[in-house]
Amino acid sequence: MEAYSPPRHLLAKVQRRLTQRRAARPATLHFEQPILSITFDDFPASAAREGAQILESHGARGVFYAAAGLAEQDGPSGRNFSAADLKRLAAAGHEIGCHSYAHNDCAKRPVFETLQDFAKNRDALTAMGLTEAARSLAYPYGETTSALKRSLPPRFSSARGVMPGLNVGPADLAQLRAYAMFGEPFAAMRRELKQAARRNAWVIGFTHDVADAPSPWGTRSAELDALLRMARDLDYLILPVSAALERRLP
Ligand SMILES: [Zn+2]
């Protein structure tokens, strides 16, 4: 759901940059090979079908950050996922992540309420047939606070934001960097891919719907396919977020 847009005034922008800089789970990331993770937020049914199918055609799997409160609702990126989508994706080896239950702006709510909301999402996804609790989190709208980052439940081995950049060298597991796979950040991501491969970096992309004519927050099917092809040519491993973390060199 992207119809809401977080505050854009200067103070909010400065705050956002400070929050990204204050690592709550600092880590030094190094890998033997470059890694690409493709992630879907909310998530629309078209991501579960078209998106998953394109990944699978490349022998790859992605992450689907589910907000159970949006399930089967119509959003700005189309109809959202169903319990059947969730079960099929999990059975096919995709990772199901947490994207909160209600999809609120986490920077505008007390930390305790947000943590309750994450627990509600876990219970709702279990009720929909998921057998394992999510190990990865993506903040709705990418919005978070230093206090929330420090308070994340230990079951989350990572949390993903929406600030572009590579995850290599000094990184924050409580706010991984990710490129939007639409608009200008997607162009930047494609430009960076070659250079990032030389550094054995971990590149994360996020999107919503996948279609021939996607919403402004979605990715064209042919462009997702072309990106995966490019990544393969550059010797990237294409892995879900938790599987990528397991590839960290000591
Ligand atoms: Zn979202």
Coordinates of C-alpha atoms and ligand atoms in Angstrom, one line a residue:
M1 CA 0.0 0.0 0.0
E2 CA 1.7 3.2 -1.1
A3 CA -1.1 5.7 -1.3
Y4 CA 0.1 7.2 2.1
S5 CA 3.4 8.9 1.8
P6 CA 5.7 9.6 4.8
P7 CA 6.5 13.3 5.6
R8 CA 8.9 14.9 3.1
H9 CA 9.8 18.1 5.0
L10 CA 13.5 18.9 5.8
L11 CA 13.4 17.8 9.4
A12 CA 11.9 14.4 8.5
K13 CA 14.6 13.9 5.8
V14 CA 17.4 14.8 8.2
Q15 CA 15.9 12.5 10.9
R16 CA 15.7 9.7 8.3
R17 CA 19.3 10.0 7.3
L18 CA 20.4 10.0 11.0
T19 CA 18.3 6.9 11.7
Q20 CA 19.9 5.1 8.8
R21 CA 23.4 6.2 10.0
R22 CA 22.9 5.0 13.6
A23 CA 23.5 1.3 13.2
A24 CA 21.5 -0.7 15.8
R25 CA 23.0 -4.0 14.6
P26 CA 26.3 -3.1 13.1
A27 CA 27.9 -5.8 11.0
T28 CA 30.8 -6.1 8.6
L29 CA 29.6 -7.9 5.5
H30 CA 31.8 -9.8 3.1
F31 CA 30.9 -12.4 0.6
E32 CA 32.7 -14.8 -1.6
Q33 CA 30.5 -13.9 -4.6
P34 CA 28.2 -11.0 -5.3
I35 CA 24.6 -11.6 -4.2
L36 CA 21.3 -10.1 -5.5
S37 CA 18.1 -10.4 -3.4
I38 CA 14.7 -9.6 -5.0
T39 CA 12.0 -8.6 -2.5
F40 CA 8.3 -7.8 -2.8
D41 CA 6.5 -5.6 -0.2
D42 CA 2.8 -5.8 1.0
F43 CA 2.5 -7.9 -1.4
P44 CA 0.3 -7.9 -4.5
A45 CA -1.0 -11.2 -6.0
S46 CA 0.9 -10.3 -9.3
A47 CA 4.2 -10.5 -7.3
A48 CA 3.2 -13.9 -6.0
R49 CA 2.4 -15.2 -9.5
E50 CA 4.2 -13.3 -12.2
G51 CA 7.1 -12.2 -10.0
A52 CA 7.7 -15.6 -8.5
Q53 CA 7.5 -17.3 -11.9
I54 CA 10.1 -15.1 -13.4
L55 CA 12.5 -15.7 -10.4
E56 CA 11.8 -19.5 -10.7
S57 CA 12.6 -19.4 -14.4
H58 CA 16.1 -18.3 -13.4
G59 CA 16.3 -21.0 -10.7
A60 CA 16.0 -18.3 -8.1
R61 CA 13.8 -17.5 -5.1
G62 CA 12.7 -14.1 -3.6
V63 CA 11.4 -12.6 -0.4
F64 CA 7.7 -11.7 0.0
Y65 CA 7.3 -9.3 2.9
A66 CA 3.7 -9.9 3.9
A67 CA 1.4 -7.5 5.7
A68 CA -1.5 -9.8 6.7
G69 CA -3.8 -6.9 7.2
L70 CA -3.6 -6.1 3.5
A71 CA -4.3 -9.7 2.4
E72 CA -6.9 -9.9 -0.4
Q73 CA -7.5 -6.2 -0.2
D74 CA -7.3 -4.0 -3.3
G75 CA -4.4 -1.5 -3.0
P76 CA -2.6 1.0 -5.3
S77 CA -0.6 -1.9 -6.8
G78 CA -3.6 -4.2 -7.4
R79 CA -5.2 -7.0 -5.4
N80 CA -3.0 -8.4 -2.6
F81 CA -2.0 -11.9 -1.8
S82 CA -4.2 -14.7 -0.5
A83 CA -3.5 -17.6 1.9
A84 CA -3.1 -19.9 -1.1
D85 CA -0.4 -17.6 -2.5
L86 CA 1.4 -17.6 0.8
K87 CA 1.4 -21.4 1.1
R88 CA 2.5 -21.9 -2.6
L89 CA 5.4 -19.5 -2.3
A90 CA 6.6 -21.0 1.0
A91 CA 6.4 -24.5 -0.5
A92 CA 8.4 -23.4 -3.5
G93 CA 11.2 -22.2 -1.3
H94 CA 10.6 -18.5 -1.3
E95 CA 11.1 -16.6 1.9
I96 CA 8.1 -15.0 3.6
G97 CA 9.1 -12.0 5.6
C98 CA 7.2 -9.6 8.0
H99 CA 6.0 -6.2 6.7
S100 CA 3.9 -5.5 9.9
Y101 CA 0.2 -6.3 10.1
A102 CA -1.5 -2.9 9.6
H103 CA 1.2 -1.3 7.4
N104 CA 1.5 1.9 9.5
D105 CA 4.3 4.3 9.5
C106 CA 6.5 2.9 12.2
A107 CA 8.2 6.3 12.7
K108 CA 4.9 7.7 13.9
R109 CA 3.9 5.1 16.5
P110 CA 5.2 4.1 19.9
V111 CA 7.7 1.2 19.7
F112 CA 5.6 -1.0 21.9
E113 CA 2.5 -0.7 19.6
T114 CA 4.7 -1.5 16.6
L115 CA 6.1 -4.6 18.3
Q116 CA 2.6 -5.8 19.1
D117 CA 1.7 -5.2 15.5
F118 CA 4.6 -7.4 14.4
A119 CA 3.4 -10.2 16.7
K120 CA -0.2 -9.8 15.3
N121 CA 1.2 -10.3 11.8
R122 CA 3.1 -13.5 12.9
D123 CA -0.1 -14.9 14.4
A124 CA -2.2 -13.9 11.3
L125 CA 0.3 -15.5 8.9
T126 CA 0.3 -18.7 11.0
A127 CA -3.5 -18.7 10.9
M128 CA -3.2 -18.4 7.1
G129 CA -1.2 -21.6 7.0
L130 CA 2.4 -20.4 7.3
T131 CA 4.4 -22.9 9.5
E132 CA 7.5 -20.8 10.3
A133 CA 7.6 -17.4 11.8
A134 CA 9.2 -14.8 9.6
R135 CA 12.9 -14.2 10.1
S136 CA 13.2 -11.0 8.1
L137 CA 11.4 -7.7 8.4
A138 CA 10.8 -4.8 6.0
Y139 CA 9.6 -1.6 7.5
P140 CA 6.4 -0.2 5.8
Y141 CA 7.4 2.8 3.7
G142 CA 10.9 2.1 4.9
E143 CA 10.1 4.2 7.9
T144 CA 11.7 3.4 11.3
T145 CA 13.4 5.0 14.4
S146 CA 16.6 4.4 16.3
A147 CA 14.5 3.1 19.2
L148 CA 12.6 0.6 17.1
K149 CA 15.8 -0.6 15.4
R150 CA 17.2 -1.3 18.9
S151 CA 14.1 -3.1 20.0
L152 CA 13.5 -5.5 17.2
P153 CA 12.6 -9.1 18.3
P154 CA 15.6 -11.4 18.2
R155 CA 13.7 -13.7 15.8
F156 CA 14.4 -11.1 13.0
S157 CA 17.9 -11.7 11.7
S158 CA 17.5 -8.6 9.5
A159 CA 15.3 -5.6 8.8
R160 CA 15.2 -3.9 5.4
G161 CA 14.7 -0.2 4.6
V162 CA 14.3 1.7 1.4
M163 CA 17.4 3.8 1.3
P164 CA 19.5 2.9 -1.8
G165 CA 23.0 1.5 -1.5
L166 CA 25.1 -1.6 -1.3
N167 CA 25.3 -4.0 1.7
V168 CA 29.1 -4.6 1.9
G169 CA 31.7 -3.7 4.4
P170 CA 30.1 -1.8 7.4
A171 CA 26.4 -2.4 7.3
D172 CA 23.4 -2.3 9.6
L173 CA 21.4 -5.5 9.9
A174 CA 18.5 -3.5 11.5
Q175 CA 18.2 -1.4 8.3
L176 CA 19.6 -3.0 5.2
R177 CA 19.9 -0.8 2.2
A178 CA 17.7 -1.5 -0.9
Y179 CA 17.0 0.0 -4.3
A180 CA 13.4 0.6 -5.4
M181 CA 12.9 -1.4 -8.7
F182 CA 11.0 1.4 -10.2
G183 CA 11.8 5.0 -11.1
E184 CA 15.2 6.6 -10.8
P185 CA 16.5 4.2 -8.1
F186 CA 16.0 1.2 -10.5
A187 CA 18.1 2.9 -13.1
A188 CA 20.8 3.5 -10.4
M189 CA 20.6 -0.1 -9.3
R190 CA 21.2 -1.3 -12.9
R191 CA 24.1 1.1 -13.3
E192 CA 25.7 -0.1 -10.0
L193 CA 25.4 -3.8 -10.7
K194 CA 28.7 -4.3 -12.5
Q195 CA 30.8 -2.3 -10.0
A196 CA 29.0 -4.0 -7.1
A197 CA 29.9 -7.4 -8.6
R198 CA 33.6 -6.5 -8.5
R199 CA 33.2 -5.8 -4.7
N200 CA 31.2 -9.0 -4.1
A201 CA 28.5 -6.8 -2.7
W202 CA 25.0 -7.7 -1.6
V203 CA 22.4 -5.8 -3.7
I204 CA 18.8 -5.8 -2.6
G205 CA 15.9 -4.6 -4.8
F206 CA 12.4 -4.1 -3.7
T207 CA 9.2 -3.7 -5.6
H208 CA 5.4 -4.3 -5.3
D209 CA 3.4 -5.5 -8.4
V210 CA 5.0 -7.2 -11.4
A211 CA 3.1 -6.9 -14.7
D212 CA 3.5 -5.8 -18.4
A213 CA 1.9 -2.5 -17.3
P214 CA 2.7 -2.2 -13.6
S215 CA 1.6 0.6 -11.2
P216 CA 4.1 3.4 -10.5
W217 CA 5.4 1.3 -7.5
G218 CA 5.8 -1.9 -9.5
T219 CA 8.2 -3.5 -12.0
R220 CA 7.7 -4.5 -15.7
S221 CA 7.9 -8.3 -16.1
A222 CA 10.5 -7.9 -19.0
E223 CA 12.6 -5.6 -16.8
L224 CA 12.7 -8.0 -13.9
D225 CA 13.7 -10.8 -16.3
A226 CA 16.4 -8.7 -17.9
L227 CA 17.8 -7.7 -14.5
L228 CA 18.1 -11.4 -13.4
R229 CA 19.7 -12.2 -16.7
M230 CA 22.2 -9.4 -16.2
A231 CA 22.9 -10.6 -12.6
R232 CA 23.6 -14.1 -13.8
D233 CA 26.0 -12.9 -16.5
L234 CA 27.9 -11.0 -13.7
D235 CA 28.1 -14.2 -11.6
Y236 CA 25.6 -13.1 -8.9
L237 CA 24.0 -15.6 -6.6
I238 CA 20.3 -14.7 -6.5
L239 CA 19.1 -15.6 -3.0
P240 CA 16.4 -14.6 -0.5
V241 CA 17.6 -12.3 2.3
S242 CA 18.0 -14.9 5.1
A243 CA 19.9 -17.2 2.7
A244 CA 22.2 -14.4 1.7
L245 CA 23.0 -13.6 5.3
E246 CA 24.0 -17.2 5.8
R247 CA 26.7 -16.7 3.1
R248 CA 28.5 -14.0 5.2
L249 CA 32.2 -14.7 5.5
P250 CA 33.5 -14.7 9.1
Ligands
ZN1 ZN 4.6 -1.7 2.0

